[in-house]
Amino acid sequence: MKLSTQPYKGTRDFYPEDKRVQKYLFGVWRQVCESFGYEEYDAPILEPTELYLSKGNQEIIDEQTYTFEDRGKRSVTMRTEMTPTVSRLVAGRRQELAYPLRWYSIPNLWRYERPQKGRLREHWQLNVDIFGVSGTSAELELIQIVDGIMGAFGASAEMYTIKLNSRKFMDYVLSDYAGFEAKQRLELARLIDRLKKMPYDEFVAKVDAIATPAQRKDGAVEKLLTVLSAKTLKDLPKDLQSYASINELKVLLSALDQLGVKNAEFDVTVMRGFDYYTDIVFEAFDNNPDNNRSMFGGGRYDGLISLFGVEPLPTVGFGMGDVTLTEFLRGHRLLPDLVSETAAYLALVGDVHTGAQKLAAELRKAGMNVAVDLSGRKLGDQFKIAEKKGIQNVLIVGENELKTGQFTLKNLKTGKEQKLDVKGLEKALS
Amino acid sequence: MKLSTQPYKGTRDFYPEDKRVQKYLFGVWRQVCESFGYEEYDAPILEPTELYLSKGNQEIIDEQTYTFEDRGKRSVTMRTEMTPTVSRLVAGRRQELAYPLRWYSIPNLWRYERPQKGRLREHWQLNVDIFGVSGTSAELELIQIVDGIMGAFGASAEMYTIKLNSRKFMDYVLSDYAGFEAKQRLELARLIDRLKKMPYDEFVAKVDAIATPAQRKDGAVEKLLTVLSAKTLKDLPKDLQSYASINELKVLLSALDQLGVKNAEFDVTVMRGFDYYTDIVFEAFDNNPDNNRSMFGGGRYDGLISLFGVEPLPTVGFGMGDVTLTEFLRGHRLLPDLVSETAAYLALVGDVHTGAQKLAAELRKAGMNVAVDLSGRKLGDQFKIAEKKGIQNVLIVGENELKTGQFTLKNLKTGKEQKLDVKGLEKALS
């Protein structure tokens, strides 16, 4: 039987050139999060299925996750998102931890999907959460981190937009303000989420169809459409201007502006999918007209940890996936040319293996990454090997070189050759 | 229903203080591997079950792995080791890759085990492999990497021993030299693996029991015991001294000695479990008398990629697990005191949040990791938060400080206080 060399459907192998991109992404994520005082945590990829069942969504578990029974007849699920897990960890040490708690993680997540562009079965996602802050300074900091990360990747404010809204406000608009019932609100929320993806007339017709004659007569549809037509917070009807979440959004947007985040704006159509959000939510969109889609987002989900029987905590978090981010970076030509971590390939002339190993040990001690040829092939072939591996420099090592301590370093990109001793190599290769 | 905060049985949560240890381990692993020119790769944690079935070990799959059917009725297994996966990746690009290929990875691996000390269901393992080198220079380099890693962790040669043997040699001894049959050889190999864990008399009795009367008469048992009594390569019977693998071991041990690896030695009882090893194998043992056990190992497994229908390749690899390594480091008191990555906690006096955020942004730009207080609590409480998080410095920020640009930095460990401007902070905190 001949085995297949393909990875499991909907997943990716990371050959060194792919892993290099991933390490670059993860490195920027880590650096920016840690610069804001966030600490990394992690947890096992298998969780008891109960963790995802808290809202009774057995159907989603059955259809969209990797769930199976272990040999002890316990149902386990490969994690589909990190929020339930981080809530579990915080709840487990609710009393001992020091708040505000700033945590981040870069888990791989699994979903049973029909593989398609940007939707894989396994992807990685940066998760950033702050626990214990009830004011908008929490949202402010997380959006600053988003801005910091995008800036570190070279993205400018024109390339993407951070759109903010409040779930609490929208619930208020749909229920108290416009007067829709619970079941209608659910349908309307889903419809609003797709408003920008359909002709406006079609949207209005659909809202009309959801409303009852009495509601239409009461002006419920008009009220909702007026709210939805607001382009900025100031466009909202006067009687909604003083709603608490709207005031918070004003404070937040003004603080972001002061701190130099110029691409954040109110967008009344931003709803975010997850049920657990309780107030302000945000979502980032690529401004590239060819890829004008949601890239990542987050929001406030106060109280989720109470599922574990502990006191609730104000919490804000966001997630940013590797697949959509990579598409954004490629689309805007922001992915740098990543070269091999190996600074030089030691090409050997004659039987100098032990001497070359000693020289390599010396270079490594001085902090250089060097690979010694073990192919035993001709010098020209050794050059080709280095080139194929994307290593920029070849260092020629023969008996004479080892005796004199003078080595020829050739840059394969520029073709430049230098005669250098070990000290000189340290300078040239660091 | 109240959810449990415990991780899935046999697995670990990594709270920030645990993750810090893991990041330290992974960091050393990466740094040393890359200094030898090794490139990191990765692959999905789910593999088609066929990948582990190549040797027909359905029983092991059923009993010891996480195997289940996906919704498309394909059997998948959570990876239990990385060797089948790396073989799959190399086979998939057999013709395109440049040899020698130096690859490493740090996958998490899953086994269905009864959890016990040092045996968890999920653990991480450094995997280092070199493809395309048939001579012992490959083994030499991998053992140099082991030595480099252990040295980077602060381990000295007295703390552990690297024991080498050859599977090909042992096969020869058991079959051609002593004359045992295939089934006997399997039993004897397992027995030899446990030789040092039982009284010698017991071992001899067991060997005797395996041998047939004819074999005993022919001196098979004596021959085997003579080989097993060898403490060094020179102690081996003369007629075995010229066996190719013995010569290779001599060359290898001498080269290691020349390169300063002083704790490598021949050990005729080292067998290694996996079926796929073809010649030289090695295994590292903790010299701590309280924990005198196998820590990690590897060996040559030429030809494994031919399972994928491509030309075989000479290959040597080793794996080093995080759990046993951590036990070793703790046992020898080599784990450093790891502090928070956050250099300073900005404690706020009065309503200076925006100013503090701007200062923080400035410090971050200069490369410092700083967290801004968002608790709004009294200064003394803010100090306690910083202390609880293990952050070493507190920076006091009030209106006056923001006006004058002079800030008080207090080291919580030494109690030392300094008045510094931003430049001074850069020096003090980097």
PDB file of N, CA, C and O in Angstrom, chain A residues 343-397:
ATOM      1  N   ALA A 343      22.552  31.936   8.487  1.00  0.00           N
ATOM      2  CA  ALA A 343      23.314  33.058   7.936  1.00  0.00           C
ATOM      3  C   ALA A 343      24.314  32.620   6.876  1.00  0.00           C
ATOM      4  O   ALA A 343      24.550  33.346   5.915  1.00  0.00           O
ATOM      5  N   ALA A 344      24.908  31.441   7.059  1.00  0.00           N
ATOM      6  CA  ALA A 344      25.917  31.006   6.088  1.00  0.00           C
ATOM      7  C   ALA A 344      25.966  29.487   5.980  1.00  0.00           C
ATOM      8  O   ALA A 344      25.715  28.765   6.942  1.00  0.00           O
ATOM      9  N   TYR A 345      26.279  29.027   4.774  1.00  0.00           N
ATOM     10  CA  TYR A 345      26.474  27.600   4.497  1.00  0.00           C
ATOM     11  C   TYR A 345      27.963  27.377   4.339  1.00  0.00           C
ATOM     12  O   TYR A 345      28.614  28.018   3.515  1.00  0.00           O
ATOM     13  N   LEU A 346      28.534  26.507   5.166  1.00  0.00           N
ATOM     14  CA  LEU A 346      29.971  26.233   5.079  1.00  0.00           C
ATOM     15  C   LEU A 346      30.225  25.182   4.008  1.00  0.00           C
ATOM     16  O   LEU A 346      29.902  24.005   4.185  1.00  0.00           O
ATOM     17  N   ALA A 347      30.784  25.623   2.878  1.00  0.00           N
ATOM     18  CA  ALA A 347      31.092  24.715   1.773  1.00  0.00           C
ATOM     19  C   ALA A 347      32.507  24.193   1.976  1.00  0.00           C
ATOM     20  O   ALA A 347      33.439  24.970   2.217  1.00  0.00           O
ATOM     21  N   LEU A 348      32.675  22.868   1.919  1.00  0.00           N
ATOM     22  CA  LEU A 348      33.967  22.271   2.263  1.00  0.00           C
ATOM     23  C   LEU A 348      34.767  21.875   1.026  1.00  0.00           C
ATOM     24  O   LEU A 348      34.221  21.321   0.077  1.00  0.00           O
ATOM     25  N   VAL A 349      36.071  22.170   1.072  1.00  0.00           N
ATOM     26  CA  VAL A 349      36.993  21.754   0.011  1.00  0.00           C
ATOM     27  C   VAL A 349      37.924  20.722   0.622  1.00  0.00           C
ATOM     28  O   VAL A 349      38.686  21.047   1.547  1.00  0.00           O
ATOM     29  N   GLY A 350      37.822  19.477   0.154  1.00  0.00           N
ATOM     30  CA  GLY A 350      38.674  18.416   0.707  1.00  0.00           C
ATOM     31  C   GLY A 350      38.105  17.862   1.997  1.00  0.00           C
ATOM     32  O   GLY A 350      36.994  18.185   2.397  1.00  0.00           O
ATOM     33  N   ASP A 351      38.895  17.011   2.672  1.00  0.00           N
ATOM     34  CA  ASP A 351      38.429  16.287   3.855  1.00  0.00           C
ATOM     35  C   ASP A 351      38.688  17.119   5.112  1.00  0.00           C
ATOM     36  O   ASP A 351      39.598  16.858   5.876  1.00  0.00           O
ATOM     37  N   VAL A 352      37.882  18.138   5.294  1.00  0.00           N
ATOM     38  CA  VAL A 352      38.112  19.075   6.406  1.00  0.00           C
ATOM     39  C   VAL A 352      36.915  19.096   7.357  1.00  0.00           C
ATOM     40  O   VAL A 352      36.644  20.090   8.027  1.00  0.00           O
ATOM     41  N   HIS A 353      36.205  17.975   7.416  1.00  0.00           N
ATOM     42  CA  HIS A 353      34.956  17.973   8.170  1.00  0.00           C
ATOM     43  C   HIS A 353      35.121  18.350   9.651  1.00  0.00           C
ATOM     44  O   HIS A 353      34.383  19.185  10.177  1.00  0.00           O
ATOM     45  N   THR A 354      36.122  17.742  10.316  1.00  0.00           N
ATOM     46  CA  THR A 354      36.298  18.024  11.745  1.00  0.00           C
ATOM     47  C   THR A 354      36.694  19.483  11.973  1.00  0.00           C
ATOM     48  O   THR A 354      36.157  20.159  12.854  1.00  0.00           O
ATOM     49  N   GLY A 355      37.620  19.970  11.143  1.00  0.00           N
ATOM     50  CA  GLY A 355      38.027  21.379  11.258  1.00  0.00           C
ATOM     51  C   GLY A 355      36.855  22.321  11.020  1.00  0.00           C
ATOM     52  O   GLY A 355      36.675  23.316  11.734  1.00  0.00           O
ATOM     53  N   ALA A 356      36.027  21.987  10.030  1.00  0.00           N
ATOM     54  CA  ALA A 356      34.864  22.824   9.712  1.00  0.00           C
ATOM     55  C   ALA A 356      33.876  22.821  10.880  1.00  0.00           C
ATOM     56  O   ALA A 356      33.270  23.847  11.196  1.00  0.00           O
ATOM     57  N   GLN A 357      33.718  21.648  11.512  1.00  0.00           N
ATOM     58  CA  GLN A 357      32.808  21.553  12.665  1.00  0.00           C
ATOM     59  C   GLN A 357      33.310  22.448  13.799  1.00  0.00           C
ATOM     60  O   GLN A 357      32.515  23.086  14.498  1.00  0.00           O
ATOM     61  N   LYS A 358      34.618  22.458  13.987  1.00  0.00           N
ATOM     62  CA  LYS A 358      35.179  23.296  15.059  1.00  0.00           C
ATOM     63  C   LYS A 358      34.974  24.768  14.760  1.00  0.00           C
ATOM     64  O   LYS A 358      34.614  25.555  15.638  1.00  0.00           O
ATOM     65  N   LEU A 359      35.219  25.149  13.511  1.00  0.00           N
ATOM     66  CA  LEU A 359      34.991  26.534  13.096  1.00  0.00           C
ATOM     67  C   LEU A 359      33.513  26.889  13.292  1.00  0.00           C
ATOM     68  O   LEU A 359      33.173  27.950  13.841  1.00  0.00           O
ATOM     69  N   ALA A 360      32.623  25.980  12.882  1.00  0.00           N
ATOM     70  CA  ALA A 360      31.182  26.223  13.024  1.00  0.00           C
ATOM     71  C   ALA A 360      30.825  26.422  14.493  1.00  0.00           C
ATOM     72  O   ALA A 360      30.045  27.316  14.840  1.00  0.00           O
ATOM     73  N   ALA A 361      31.406  25.604  15.369  1.00  0.00           N
ATOM     74  CA  ALA A 361      31.131  25.724  16.810  1.00  0.00           C
ATOM     75  C   ALA A 361      31.526  27.114  17.304  1.00  0.00           C
ATOM     76  O   ALA A 361      30.822  27.721  18.116  1.00  0.00           O
ATOM     77  N   GLU A 362      32.664  27.600  16.789  1.00  0.00           N
ATOM     78  CA  GLU A 362      33.143  28.928  17.191  1.00  0.00           C
ATOM     79  C   GLU A 362      32.165  30.013  16.718  1.00  0.00           C
ATOM     80  O   GLU A 362      31.821  30.925  17.466  1.00  0.00           O
ATOM     81  N   LEU A 363      31.719  29.892  15.472  1.00  0.00           N
ATOM     82  CA  LEU A 363      30.781  30.882  14.922  1.00  0.00           C
ATOM     83  C   LEU A 363      29.449  30.839  15.671  1.00  0.00           C
ATOM     84  O   LEU A 363      28.845  31.872  15.951  1.00  0.00           O
ATOM     85  N   ARG A 364      29.001  29.623  15.998  1.00  0.00           N
ATOM     86  CA  ARG A 364      27.734  29.485  16.741  1.00  0.00           C
ATOM     87  C   ARG A 364      27.846  30.130  18.113  1.00  0.00           C
ATOM     88  O   ARG A 364      26.911  30.773  18.572  1.00  0.00           O
ATOM     89  N   LYS A 365      28.999  29.926  18.744  1.00  0.00           N
ATOM     90  CA  LYS A 365      29.200  30.530  20.068  1.00  0.00           C
ATOM     91  C   LYS A 365      29.078  32.045  19.989  1.00  0.00           C
ATOM     92  O   LYS A 365      28.614  32.691  20.921  1.00  0.00           O
ATOM     93  N   ALA A 366      29.499  32.601  18.866  1.00  0.00           N
ATOM     94  CA  ALA A 366      29.427  34.053  18.684  1.00  0.00           C
ATOM     95  C   ALA A 366      28.022  34.479  18.211  1.00  0.00           C
ATOM     96  O   ALA A 366      27.817  35.632  17.849  1.00  0.00           O
ATOM     97  N   GLY A 367      27.072  33.518  18.181  1.00  0.00           N
ATOM     98  CA  GLY A 367      25.690  33.876  17.907  1.00  0.00           C
ATOM     99  C   GLY A 367      25.242  33.730  16.461  1.00  0.00           C
ATOM    100  O   GLY A 367      24.152  34.164  16.103  1.00  0.00           O
ATOM    101  N   MET A 368      26.090  33.124  15.628  1.00  0.00           N
ATOM    102  CA  MET A 368      25.698  32.967  14.216  1.00  0.00           C
ATOM    103  C   MET A 368      25.052  31.609  13.964  1.00  0.00           C
ATOM    104  O   MET A 368      25.405  30.628  14.609  1.00  0.00           O
ATOM    105  N   ASN A 369      24.116  31.567  13.018  1.00  0.00           N
ATOM    106  CA  ASN A 369      23.502  30.312  12.600  1.00  0.00           C
ATOM    107  C   ASN A 369      24.203  29.837  11.335  1.00  0.00           C
ATOM    108  O   ASN A 369      24.099  30.489  10.292  1.00  0.00           O
ATOM    109  N   VAL A 370      24.920  28.720  11.434  1.00  0.00           N
ATOM    110  CA  VAL A 370      25.643  28.227  10.260  1.00  0.00           C
ATOM    111  C   VAL A 370      25.418  26.735  10.070  1.00  0.00           C
ATOM    112  O   VAL A 370      25.343  25.976  11.025  1.00  0.00           O
ATOM    113  N   ALA A 371      25.306  26.331   8.803  1.00  0.00           N
ATOM    114  CA  ALA A 371      25.128  24.920   8.459  1.00  0.00           C
ATOM    115  C   ALA A 371      26.401  24.432   7.771  1.00  0.00           C
ATOM    116  O   ALA A 371      26.943  25.115   6.909  1.00  0.00           O
ATOM    117  N   VAL A 372      26.855  23.238   8.153  1.00  0.00           N
ATOM    118  CA  VAL A 372      28.054  22.673   7.541  1.00  0.00           C
ATOM    119  C   VAL A 372      27.629  21.684   6.456  1.00  0.00           C
ATOM    120  O   VAL A 372      26.747  20.855   6.695  1.00  0.00           O
ATOM    121  N   ASP A 373      28.271  21.770   5.305  1.00  0.00           N
ATOM    122  CA  ASP A 373      27.928  20.816   4.246  1.00  0.00           C
ATOM    123  C   ASP A 373      28.259  19.389   4.673  1.00  0.00           C
ATOM    124  O   ASP A 373      29.318  19.133   5.237  1.00  0.00           O
ATOM    125  N   LEU A 374      27.325  18.476   4.437  1.00  0.00           N
ATOM    126  CA  LEU A 374      27.585  17.059   4.708  1.00  0.00           C
ATOM    127  C   LEU A 374      27.342  16.238   3.453  1.00  0.00           C
ATOM    128  O   LEU A 374      27.298  15.019   3.497  1.00  0.00           O
ATOM    129  N   SER A 375      27.205  16.934   2.326  1.00  0.00           N
ATOM    130  CA  SER A 375      26.887  16.209   1.095  1.00  0.00           C
ATOM    131  C   SER A 375      28.135  15.588   0.485  1.00  0.00           C
ATOM    132  O   SER A 375      28.056  14.592  -0.221  1.00  0.00           O
ATOM    133  N   GLY A 376      29.309  16.176   0.775  1.00  0.00           N
ATOM    134  CA  GLY A 376      30.546  15.665   0.190  1.00  0.00           C
ATOM    135  C   GLY A 376      30.638  15.880  -1.311  1.00  0.00           C
ATOM    136  O   GLY A 376      31.470  15.275  -1.972  1.00  0.00           O
ATOM    137  N   ARG A 377      29.762  16.753  -1.836  1.00  0.00           N
ATOM    138  CA  ARG A 377      29.751  16.948  -3.286  1.00  0.00           C
ATOM    139  C   ARG A 377      30.715  18.065  -3.708  1.00  0.00           C
ATOM    140  O   ARG A 377      31.352  18.710  -2.881  1.00  0.00           O
ATOM    141  N   LYS A 378      30.815  18.252  -5.020  1.00  0.00           N
ATOM    142  CA  LYS A 378      31.720  19.270  -5.563  1.00  0.00           C
ATOM    143  C   LYS A 378      31.312  20.672  -5.096  1.00  0.00           C
ATOM    144  O   LYS A 378      30.130  20.921  -4.810  1.00  0.00           O
ATOM    145  N   LEU A 379      32.295  21.596  -5.064  1.00  0.00           N
ATOM    146  CA  LEU A 379      32.042  22.936  -4.536  1.00  0.00           C
ATOM    147  C   LEU A 379      30.853  23.612  -5.231  1.00  0.00           C
ATOM    148  O   LEU A 379      30.002  24.215  -4.576  1.00  0.00           O
ATOM    149  N   GLY A 380      30.789  23.486  -6.538  1.00  0.00           N
ATOM    150  CA  GLY A 380      29.700  24.111  -7.293  1.00  0.00           C
ATOM    151  C   GLY A 380      28.343  23.571  -6.851  1.00  0.00           C
ATOM    152  O   GLY A 380      27.367  24.322  -6.717  1.00  0.00           O
ATOM    153  N   ASP A 381      28.295  22.265  -6.601  1.00  0.00           N
ATOM    154  CA  ASP A 381      27.037  21.651  -6.151  1.00  0.00           C
ATOM    155  C   ASP A 381      26.666  22.145  -4.752  1.00  0.00           C
ATOM    156  O   ASP A 381      25.498  22.327  -4.439  1.00  0.00           O
ATOM    157  N   GLN A 382      27.700  22.341  -3.921  1.00  0.00           N
ATOM    158  CA  GLN A 382      27.437  22.832  -2.574  1.00  0.00           C
ATOM    159  C   GLN A 382      26.839  24.242  -2.632  1.00  0.00           C
ATOM    160  O   GLN A 382      25.932  24.581  -1.868  1.00  0.00           O
ATOM    161  N   PHE A 383      27.332  25.049  -3.556  1.00  0.00           N
ATOM    162  CA  PHE A 383      26.766  26.390  -3.759  1.00  0.00           C
ATOM    163  C   PHE A 383      25.293  26.281  -4.145  1.00  0.00           C
ATOM    164  O   PHE A 383      24.452  27.032  -3.662  1.00  0.00           O
ATOM    165  N   LYS A 384      25.003  25.317  -5.008  1.00  0.00           N
ATOM    166  CA  LYS A 384      23.613  25.146  -5.469  1.00  0.00           C
ATOM    167  C   LYS A 384      22.694  24.744  -4.320  1.00  0.00           C
ATOM    168  O   LYS A 384      21.538  25.162  -4.247  1.00  0.00           O
ATOM    169  N   ILE A 385      23.215  23.879  -3.431  1.00  0.00           N
ATOM    170  CA  ILE A 385      22.424  23.455  -2.269  1.00  0.00           C
ATOM    171  C   ILE A 385      22.064  24.680  -1.419  1.00  0.00           C
ATOM    172  O   ILE A 385      20.913  24.881  -1.039  1.00  0.00           O
ATOM    173  N   ALA A 386      23.083  25.514  -1.144  1.00  0.00           N
ATOM    174  CA  ALA A 386      22.853  26.709  -0.318  1.00  0.00           C
ATOM    175  C   ALA A 386      21.796  27.607  -0.958  1.00  0.00           C
ATOM    176  O   ALA A 386      20.889  28.111  -0.292  1.00  0.00           O
ATOM    177  N   GLU A 387      21.916  27.772  -2.262  1.00  0.00           N
ATOM    178  CA  GLU A 387      20.999  28.636  -2.996  1.00  0.00           C
ATOM    179  C   GLU A 387      19.561  28.108  -2.908  1.00  0.00           C
ATOM    180  O   GLU A 387      18.630  28.852  -2.639  1.00  0.00           O
ATOM    181  N   LYS A 388      19.431  26.817  -3.104  1.00  0.00           N
ATOM    182  CA  LYS A 388      18.120  26.174  -3.060  1.00  0.00           C
ATOM    183  C   LYS A 388      17.470  26.326  -1.694  1.00  0.00           C
ATOM    184  O   LYS A 388      16.245  26.379  -1.573  1.00  0.00           O
ATOM    185  N   LYS A 389      18.274  26.359  -0.655  1.00  0.00           N
ATOM    186  CA  LYS A 389      17.755  26.503   0.703  1.00  0.00           C
ATOM    187  C   LYS A 389      17.468  27.966   1.062  1.00  0.00           C
ATOM    188  O   LYS A 389      16.988  28.259   2.150  1.00  0.00           O
ATOM    189  N   GLY A 390      17.795  28.890   0.170  1.00  0.00           N
ATOM    190  CA  GLY A 390      17.569  30.307   0.446  1.00  0.00           C
ATOM    191  C   GLY A 390      18.566  30.890   1.430  1.00  0.00           C
ATOM    192  O   GLY A 390      18.315  31.919   2.055  1.00  0.00           O
ATOM    193  N   ILE A 391      19.719  30.227   1.592  1.00  0.00           N
ATOM    194  CA  ILE A 391      20.765  30.761   2.487  1.00  0.00           C
ATOM    195  C   ILE A 391      21.564  31.793   1.695  1.00  0.00           C
ATOM    196  O   ILE A 391      21.967  31.546   0.565  1.00  0.00           O
ATOM    197  N   GLN A 392      21.766  32.978   2.305  1.00  0.00           N
ATOM    198  CA  GLN A 392      22.331  34.097   1.537  1.00  0.00           C
ATOM    199  C   GLN A 392      23.839  34.025   1.334  1.00  0.00           C
ATOM    200  O   GLN A 392      24.350  34.590   0.376  1.00  0.00           O
ATOM    201  N   ASN A 393      24.553  33.391   2.262  1.00  0.00           N
ATOM    202  CA  ASN A 393      26.013  33.408   2.177  1.00  0.00           C
ATOM    203  C   ASN A 393      26.616  32.010   2.163  1.00  0.00           C
ATOM    204  O   ASN A 393      26.134  31.115   2.860  1.00  0.00           O
ATOM    205  N   VAL A 394      27.704  31.862   1.399  1.00  0.00           N
ATOM    206  CA  VAL A 394      28.492  30.631   1.446  1.00  0.00           C
ATOM    207  C   VAL A 394      29.883  30.983   1.953  1.00  0.00           C
ATOM    208  O   VAL A 394      30.475  31.972   1.537  1.00  0.00           O
ATOM    209  N   LEU A 395      30.365  30.166   2.889  1.00  0.00           N
ATOM    210  CA  LEU A 395      31.715  30.362   3.429  1.00  0.00           C
ATOM    211  C   LEU A 395      32.561  29.179   2.979  1.00  0.00           C
ATOM    212  O   LEU A 395      32.215  28.026   3.248  1.00  0.00           O
ATOM    213  N   ILE A 396      33.655  29.478   2.271  1.00  0.00           N
ATOM    214  CA  ILE A 396      34.474  28.397   1.730  1.00  0.00           C
ATOM    215  C   ILE A 396      35.528  27.977   2.753  1.00  0.00           C
ATOM    216  O   ILE A 396      36.301  28.795   3.245  1.00  0.00           O
ATOM    217  N   VAL A 397      35.534  26.678   3.079  1.00  0.00           N
ATOM    218  CA  VAL A 397      36.436  26.158   4.106  1.00  0.00           C
ATOM    219  C   VAL A 397      37.268  25.014   3.525  1.00  0.00           C
ATOM    220  O   VAL A 397      36.732  23.962   3.173  1.00  0.00           O
TER     221      VAL A 397
END
